[in-house]
Amino acid sequence: MTAPPPFLRRSTTKNSVKNSVISLVQNTLGAMGSPILVRVEAVHGEGVSLTGKVDVVPLVEIQDATGRPRQRELIYGVPYLRIQGGTSAVIVDPKPGDIGFVVIAGRDQTNVVTTRQPSPPASTRHYSLNDCVYVGGFLNEAPNQYVQFTDEGVRIVTPGKVEIDAASIAANCDITTTGDITAGGVSLKNHTHGGVQPGSGNSGKPT
């Protein structure tokens, strides 16, 4: 194990000024919030609405003076990241159990989070874990629905259905399906035409 540089080595003299300064610096740094891995415990404000908030618990525990670990307290009402520009967004809300990262603000951001406007700091605190934002997507389980971009193209996988709500769809490509297509309640595979005379000929191309 590499020894600390001389200026960080504690003095062997009891109650020395050097030891006091080192302890003061360590206590000050220990009190400052720093980016840290967290787990989501609750989600508030999901879906098509203002970007919501999460309650998270830091996963890296703190230690007391004897080195014994102690779990940190919950951090409530942390704004989370959404990919959005103007009124266009990709909505993938966090879920309880997700692991992510919090980034600590330098000042008290309570007023800005509340009003979403330029505001003075709500207190004199600095680098507090209470002033953070959540960025998700670390160390999580394998997904069962996803959009995957590869060198071959784009793959969309879901155990449910894909729903598109738009004025119209323009597809400049061939479309292949192993299932049926229903348009206006009529099945492409199973619909019938009336007034057709039986015979051995083939129909013409669509007109």
PDB file of C-alpha atoms in Angstrom:
ATOM      1  CA  MET A   1       0.000   0.000   0.000  1.00  0.00           C
ATOM      2  CA  THR A   2       1.399   3.404  -0.980  1.00  0.00           C
ATOM      3  CA  ALA A   3       2.019   5.745   1.949  1.00  0.00           C
ATOM      4  CA  PRO A   4       0.365   9.180   1.858  1.00  0.00           C
ATOM      5  CA  PRO A   5       2.571  12.135   0.931  1.00  0.00           C
ATOM      6  CA  PRO A   6       4.369  13.809   3.856  1.00  0.00           C
ATOM      7  CA  PHE A   7       1.989  16.766   4.048  1.00  0.00           C
ATOM      8  CA  LEU A   8      -0.957  14.381   4.603  1.00  0.00           C
ATOM      9  CA  ARG A   9       0.721  12.196   7.199  1.00  0.00           C
ATOM     10  CA  ARG A  10      -0.589  12.731  10.683  1.00  0.00           C
ATOM     11  CA  SER A  11       1.834  14.068  13.247  1.00  0.00           C
ATOM     12  CA  THR A  12       2.862  11.752  16.056  1.00  0.00           C
ATOM     13  CA  THR A  13       2.537  14.693  18.433  1.00  0.00           C
ATOM     14  CA  LYS A  14      -0.746  14.610  20.317  1.00  0.00           C
ATOM     15  CA  ASN A  15      -3.116  17.516  19.577  1.00  0.00           C
ATOM     16  CA  SER A  16      -0.773  18.999  16.981  1.00  0.00           C
ATOM     17  CA  VAL A  17      -1.906  21.846  14.710  1.00  0.00           C
ATOM     18  CA  LYS A  18      -1.231  19.646  11.688  1.00  0.00           C
ATOM     19  CA  ASN A  19      -3.577  16.920  12.921  1.00  0.00           C
ATOM     20  CA  SER A  20      -6.230  19.515  13.687  1.00  0.00           C
ATOM     21  CA  VAL A  21      -6.010  20.968  10.183  1.00  0.00           C
ATOM     22  CA  ILE A  22      -6.145  17.510   8.567  1.00  0.00           C
ATOM     23  CA  SER A  23      -9.204  16.587  10.647  1.00  0.00           C
ATOM     24  CA  LEU A  24     -10.896  19.874   9.744  1.00  0.00           C
ATOM     25  CA  VAL A  25     -10.287  19.339   6.032  1.00  0.00           C
ATOM     26  CA  GLN A  26     -11.474  15.720   6.173  1.00  0.00           C
ATOM     27  CA  ASN A  27     -14.627  16.658   8.088  1.00  0.00           C
ATOM     28  CA  THR A  28     -15.378  19.481   5.646  1.00  0.00           C
ATOM     29  CA  LEU A  29     -14.918  17.239   2.620  1.00  0.00           C
ATOM     30  CA  GLY A  30     -16.964  14.493   4.265  1.00  0.00           C
ATOM     31  CA  ALA A  31     -19.858  16.878   4.816  1.00  0.00           C
ATOM     32  CA  MET A  32     -19.953  17.871   1.142  1.00  0.00           C
ATOM     33  CA  GLY A  33     -22.290  15.978  -1.121  1.00  0.00           C
ATOM     34  CA  SER A  34     -20.676  14.276  -4.097  1.00  0.00           C
ATOM     35  CA  PRO A  35     -22.047  12.384  -7.111  1.00  0.00           C
ATOM     36  CA  ILE A  36     -23.059   8.924  -5.930  1.00  0.00           C
ATOM     37  CA  LEU A  37     -24.898   5.796  -7.052  1.00  0.00           C
ATOM     38  CA  VAL A  38     -28.473   5.601  -5.742  1.00  0.00           C
ATOM     39  CA  ARG A  39     -31.513   3.313  -5.911  1.00  0.00           C
ATOM     40  CA  VAL A  40     -34.989   4.615  -6.743  1.00  0.00           C
ATOM     41  CA  GLU A  41     -37.487   3.983  -3.945  1.00  0.00           C
ATOM     42  CA  ALA A  42     -40.513   5.906  -5.290  1.00  0.00           C
ATOM     43  CA  VAL A  43     -41.523   7.824  -8.425  1.00  0.00           C
ATOM     44  CA  HIS A  44     -43.803  10.875  -8.471  1.00  0.00           C
ATOM     45  CA  GLY A  45     -45.366  12.364 -11.611  1.00  0.00           C
ATOM     46  CA  GLU A  46     -45.060   9.745 -14.350  1.00  0.00           C
ATOM     47  CA  GLY A  47     -46.354   9.737 -17.923  1.00  0.00           C
ATOM     48  CA  VAL A  48     -47.319  12.648 -20.160  1.00  0.00           C
ATOM     49  CA  SER A  49     -46.918  15.465 -17.645  1.00  0.00           C
ATOM     50  CA  LEU A  50     -44.242  17.714 -16.238  1.00  0.00           C
ATOM     51  CA  THR A  51     -41.042  15.777 -15.704  1.00  0.00           C
ATOM     52  CA  GLY A  52     -41.435  14.096 -12.327  1.00  0.00           C
ATOM     53  CA  LYS A  53     -39.321  13.453  -9.287  1.00  0.00           C
ATOM     54  CA  VAL A  54     -37.960  10.413  -7.482  1.00  0.00           C
ATOM     55  CA  ASP A  55     -37.106   9.462  -3.917  1.00  0.00           C
ATOM     56  CA  VAL A  56     -33.719   7.759  -3.821  1.00  0.00           C
ATOM     57  CA  VAL A  57     -31.404   6.137  -1.297  1.00  0.00           C
ATOM     58  CA  PRO A  58     -27.607   6.383  -1.731  1.00  0.00           C
ATOM     59  CA  LEU A  59     -26.003   2.956  -2.139  1.00  0.00           C
ATOM     60  CA  VAL A  60     -22.546   3.868  -0.851  1.00  0.00           C
ATOM     61  CA  GLU A  61     -22.912   3.845   2.915  1.00  0.00           C
ATOM     62  CA  ILE A  62     -21.215   6.264   5.275  1.00  0.00           C
ATOM     63  CA  GLN A  63     -18.892   5.186   8.078  1.00  0.00           C
ATOM     64  CA  ASP A  64     -18.661   6.346  11.662  1.00  0.00           C
ATOM     65  CA  ALA A  65     -15.430   7.156  13.476  1.00  0.00           C
ATOM     66  CA  THR A  66     -14.781   3.450  14.108  1.00  0.00           C
ATOM     67  CA  GLY A  67     -15.301   2.500  10.457  1.00  0.00           C
ATOM     68  CA  ARG A  68     -18.680   0.832  10.938  1.00  0.00           C
ATOM     69  CA  PRO A  69     -21.007   1.326   7.931  1.00  0.00           C
ATOM     70  CA  ARG A  70     -24.286   3.157   8.313  1.00  0.00           C
ATOM     71  CA  GLN A  71     -26.981   3.418   5.640  1.00  0.00           C
ATOM     72  CA  ARG A  72     -27.787   6.892   4.397  1.00  0.00           C
ATOM     73  CA  GLU A  73     -31.222   8.447   4.661  1.00  0.00           C
ATOM     74  CA  LEU A  74     -33.670   8.804   1.765  1.00  0.00           C
ATOM     75  CA  ILE A  75     -33.389  11.860  -0.473  1.00  0.00           C
ATOM     76  CA  TYR A  76     -36.888  13.062  -1.374  1.00  0.00           C
ATOM     77  CA  GLY A  77     -38.188  14.870  -4.461  1.00  0.00           C
ATOM     78  CA  VAL A  78     -35.167  14.597  -6.742  1.00  0.00           C
ATOM     79  CA  PRO A  79     -35.864  15.835 -10.318  1.00  0.00           C
ATOM     80  CA  TYR A  80     -35.011  13.164 -12.880  1.00  0.00           C
ATOM     81  CA  LEU A  81     -33.662  13.478 -16.409  1.00  0.00           C
ATOM     82  CA  ARG A  82     -35.983  13.223 -19.411  1.00  0.00           C
ATOM     83  CA  ILE A  83     -34.766  13.413 -23.010  1.00  0.00           C
ATOM     84  CA  GLN A  84     -36.761  16.421 -24.211  1.00  0.00           C
ATOM     85  CA  GLY A  85     -36.503  19.397 -26.545  1.00  0.00           C
ATOM     86  CA  GLY A  86     -39.376  21.897 -26.471  1.00  0.00           C
ATOM     87  CA  THR A  87     -42.582  19.851 -26.335  1.00  0.00           C
ATOM     88  CA  SER A  88     -40.996  16.756 -27.945  1.00  0.00           C
ATOM     89  CA  ALA A  89     -39.803  14.026 -25.601  1.00  0.00           C
ATOM     90  CA  VAL A  90     -38.848  10.395 -25.181  1.00  0.00           C
ATOM     91  CA  ILE A  91     -40.691   9.274 -22.041  1.00  0.00           C
ATOM     92  CA  VAL A  92     -38.997   6.455 -20.138  1.00  0.00           C
ATOM     93  CA  ASP A  93     -39.871   7.086 -16.511  1.00  0.00           C
ATOM     94  CA  PRO A  94     -37.761   5.578 -13.723  1.00  0.00           C
ATOM     95  CA  LYS A  95     -39.158   2.646 -11.762  1.00  0.00           C
ATOM     96  CA  PRO A  96     -38.639   1.668  -8.119  1.00  0.00           C
ATOM     97  CA  GLY A  97     -35.529  -0.496  -7.905  1.00  0.00           C
ATOM     98  CA  ASP A  98     -33.683   1.298 -10.712  1.00  0.00           C
ATOM     99  CA  ILE A  99     -30.073   2.203 -10.042  1.00  0.00           C
ATOM    100  CA  GLY A 100     -28.819   5.565 -11.216  1.00  0.00           C
ATOM    101  CA  PHE A 101     -26.584   8.468 -10.364  1.00  0.00           C
ATOM    102  CA  VAL A 102     -27.243  11.788  -8.644  1.00  0.00           C
ATOM    103  CA  VAL A 103     -25.363  14.934  -9.606  1.00  0.00           C
ATOM    104  CA  ILE A 104     -25.010  17.462  -6.791  1.00  0.00           C
ATOM    105  CA  ALA A 105     -25.682  21.181  -7.328  1.00  0.00           C
ATOM    106  CA  GLY A 106     -23.375  23.708  -5.721  1.00  0.00           C
ATOM    107  CA  ARG A 107     -26.165  25.740  -4.102  1.00  0.00           C
ATOM    108  CA  ASP A 108     -29.690  25.266  -2.735  1.00  0.00           C
ATOM    109  CA  GLN A 109     -31.865  24.742  -5.838  1.00  0.00           C
ATOM    110  CA  THR A 110     -35.241  24.462  -4.058  1.00  0.00           C
ATOM    111  CA  ASN A 111     -36.661  27.708  -5.471  1.00  0.00           C
ATOM    112  CA  VAL A 112     -35.682  26.875  -9.047  1.00  0.00           C
ATOM    113  CA  VAL A 113     -37.154  23.363  -8.802  1.00  0.00           C
ATOM    114  CA  THR A 114     -40.404  24.829  -7.442  1.00  0.00           C
ATOM    115  CA  THR A 115     -40.846  27.742  -9.883  1.00  0.00           C
ATOM    116  CA  ARG A 116     -38.786  26.590 -12.897  1.00  0.00           C
ATOM    117  CA  GLN A 117     -37.588  30.210 -13.107  1.00  0.00           C
ATOM    118  CA  PRO A 118     -34.339  32.020 -12.220  1.00  0.00           C
ATOM    119  CA  SER A 119     -34.365  32.314  -8.433  1.00  0.00           C
ATOM    120  CA  PRO A 120     -31.980  33.025  -5.561  1.00  0.00           C
ATOM    121  CA  PRO A 121     -30.787  30.070  -3.474  1.00  0.00           C
ATOM    122  CA  ALA A 122     -33.288  29.086  -0.795  1.00  0.00           C
ATOM    123  CA  SER A 123     -30.576  28.812   1.867  1.00  0.00           C
ATOM    124  CA  THR A 124     -26.842  29.166   2.395  1.00  0.00           C
ATOM    125  CA  ARG A 125     -26.100  25.447   2.107  1.00  0.00           C
ATOM    126  CA  HIS A 126     -23.518  24.266  -0.423  1.00  0.00           C
ATOM    127  CA  TYR A 127     -23.023  20.891  -2.137  1.00  0.00           C
ATOM    128  CA  SER A 128     -25.833  19.185  -0.239  1.00  0.00           C
ATOM    129  CA  LEU A 129     -27.288  15.822  -1.242  1.00  0.00           C
ATOM    130  CA  ASN A 130     -30.683  17.529  -0.965  1.00  0.00           C
ATOM    131  CA  ASP A 131     -29.779  19.587  -4.045  1.00  0.00           C
ATOM    132  CA  CYS A 132     -29.305  17.031  -6.776  1.00  0.00           C
ATOM    133  CA  VAL A 133     -30.758  15.635 -10.004  1.00  0.00           C
ATOM    134  CA  TYR A 134     -31.165  11.966 -10.925  1.00  0.00           C
ATOM    135  CA  VAL A 135     -29.683  10.404 -14.040  1.00  0.00           C
ATOM    136  CA  GLY A 136     -30.754   6.791 -14.512  1.00  0.00           C
ATOM    137  CA  GLY A 137     -29.578   3.701 -16.285  1.00  0.00           C
ATOM    138  CA  PHE A 138     -26.640   2.204 -14.358  1.00  0.00           C
ATOM    139  CA  LEU A 139     -26.230  -1.439 -13.229  1.00  0.00           C
ATOM    140  CA  ASN A 140     -29.849  -2.302 -14.086  1.00  0.00           C
ATOM    141  CA  GLU A 141     -31.346  -5.658 -15.112  1.00  0.00           C
ATOM    142  CA  ALA A 142     -31.656  -6.718 -18.766  1.00  0.00           C
ATOM    143  CA  PRO A 143     -34.771  -5.080 -20.312  1.00  0.00           C
ATOM    144  CA  ASN A 144     -37.670  -7.024 -21.817  1.00  0.00           C
ATOM    145  CA  GLN A 145     -38.767  -4.159 -24.055  1.00  0.00           C
ATOM    146  CA  TYR A 146     -36.389  -1.864 -25.851  1.00  0.00           C
ATOM    147  CA  VAL A 147     -35.352  -0.010 -28.992  1.00  0.00           C
ATOM    148  CA  GLN A 148     -32.003  -1.360 -30.174  1.00  0.00           C
ATOM    149  CA  PHE A 149     -29.784   0.377 -32.727  1.00  0.00           C
ATOM    150  CA  THR A 150     -27.328  -1.926 -34.519  1.00  0.00           C
ATOM    151  CA  ASP A 151     -25.223  -1.847 -37.679  1.00  0.00           C
ATOM    152  CA  GLU A 152     -28.011  -3.774 -39.417  1.00  0.00           C
ATOM    153  CA  GLY A 153     -30.806  -1.391 -38.451  1.00  0.00           C
ATOM    154  CA  VAL A 154     -33.254  -0.619 -35.670  1.00  0.00           C
ATOM    155  CA  ARG A 155     -35.057  -3.305 -33.651  1.00  0.00           C
ATOM    156  CA  ILE A 156     -38.145  -2.667 -31.507  1.00  0.00           C
ATOM    157  CA  VAL A 157     -39.053  -5.369 -28.983  1.00  0.00           C
ATOM    158  CA  THR A 158     -42.007  -5.353 -26.579  1.00  0.00           C
ATOM    159  CA  PRO A 159     -44.180  -8.012 -24.907  1.00  0.00           C
ATOM    160  CA  GLY A 160     -47.140  -5.681 -25.386  1.00  0.00           C
ATOM    161  CA  LYS A 161     -48.374  -3.704 -28.371  1.00  0.00           C
ATOM    162  CA  VAL A 162     -46.891  -0.768 -30.276  1.00  0.00           C
ATOM    163  CA  GLU A 163     -49.377   2.090 -30.546  1.00  0.00           C
ATOM    164  CA  ILE A 164     -48.889   5.048 -32.899  1.00  0.00           C
ATOM    165  CA  ASP A 165     -51.183   8.069 -32.611  1.00  0.00           C
ATOM    166  CA  ALA A 166     -50.491  10.394 -35.546  1.00  0.00           C
ATOM    167  CA  ALA A 167     -52.221  12.357 -38.301  1.00  0.00           C
ATOM    168  CA  SER A 168     -50.771   9.990 -40.914  1.00  0.00           C
ATOM    169  CA  ILE A 169     -47.932   7.555 -41.532  1.00  0.00           C
ATOM    170  CA  ALA A 170     -45.682   7.667 -44.606  1.00  0.00           C
ATOM    171  CA  ALA A 171     -43.525   4.565 -45.110  1.00  0.00           C
ATOM    172  CA  ASN A 172     -41.051   4.852 -47.992  1.00  0.00           C
ATOM    173  CA  CYS A 173     -40.211   1.154 -48.006  1.00  0.00           C
ATOM    174  CA  ASP A 174     -41.592  -2.356 -48.394  1.00  0.00           C
ATOM    175  CA  ILE A 175     -43.603  -3.650 -45.444  1.00  0.00           C
ATOM    176  CA  THR A 176     -43.527  -7.340 -44.514  1.00  0.00           C
ATOM    177  CA  THR A 177     -45.657  -8.940 -41.819  1.00  0.00           C
ATOM    178  CA  THR A 178     -46.259 -12.508 -40.663  1.00  0.00           C
ATOM    179  CA  GLY A 179     -49.650 -11.527 -39.279  1.00  0.00           C
ATOM    180  CA  ASP A 180     -52.836 -10.036 -40.665  1.00  0.00           C
ATOM    181  CA  ILE A 181     -53.535  -6.396 -41.516  1.00  0.00           C
ATOM    182  CA  THR A 182     -56.894  -4.876 -40.635  1.00  0.00           C
ATOM    183  CA  ALA A 183     -58.036  -1.636 -42.281  1.00  0.00           C
ATOM    184  CA  GLY A 184     -61.383  -0.100 -41.417  1.00  0.00           C
ATOM    185  CA  GLY A 185     -62.362  -3.328 -39.670  1.00  0.00           C
ATOM    186  CA  VAL A 186     -61.641  -5.428 -42.793  1.00  0.00           C
ATOM    187  CA  SER A 187     -59.054  -8.236 -42.688  1.00  0.00           C
ATOM    188  CA  LEU A 188     -56.527  -8.249 -45.534  1.00  0.00           C
ATOM    189  CA  LYS A 189     -56.049 -12.033 -45.284  1.00  0.00           C
ATOM    190  CA  ASN A 190     -59.621 -13.134 -44.718  1.00  0.00           C
ATOM    191  CA  HIS A 191     -61.897 -10.613 -46.445  1.00  0.00           C
ATOM    192  CA  THR A 192     -64.099 -11.730 -49.350  1.00  0.00           C
ATOM    193  CA  HIS A 193     -65.537 -10.046 -52.477  1.00  0.00           C
ATOM    194  CA  GLY A 194     -69.097 -10.468 -53.626  1.00  0.00           C
ATOM    195  CA  GLY A 195     -70.235 -11.074 -57.215  1.00  0.00           C
ATOM    196  CA  VAL A 196     -67.190 -13.130 -58.190  1.00  0.00           C
ATOM    197  CA  GLN A 197     -67.763 -15.878 -60.773  1.00  0.00           C
ATOM    198  CA  PRO A 198     -65.878 -19.144 -60.200  1.00  0.00           C
ATOM    199  CA  GLY A 199     -63.293 -20.132 -62.788  1.00  0.00           C
ATOM    200  CA  SER A 200     -59.682 -21.162 -63.352  1.00  0.00           C
ATOM    201  CA  GLY A 201     -58.256 -17.744 -64.254  1.00  0.00           C
ATOM    202  CA  ASN A 202     -56.212 -15.385 -62.073  1.00  0.00           C
ATOM    203  CA  SER A 203     -57.233 -11.907 -61.112  1.00  0.00           C
ATOM    204  CA  GLY A 204     -55.486  -8.884 -62.524  1.00  0.00           C
ATOM    205  CA  LYS A 205     -53.135  -6.568 -60.627  1.00  0.00           C
ATOM    206  CA  PRO A 206     -54.635  -4.082 -58.185  1.00  0.00           C
ATOM    207  CA  THR A 207     -56.026  -0.949 -59.801  1.00  0.00           C
TER     208      THR A 207
END
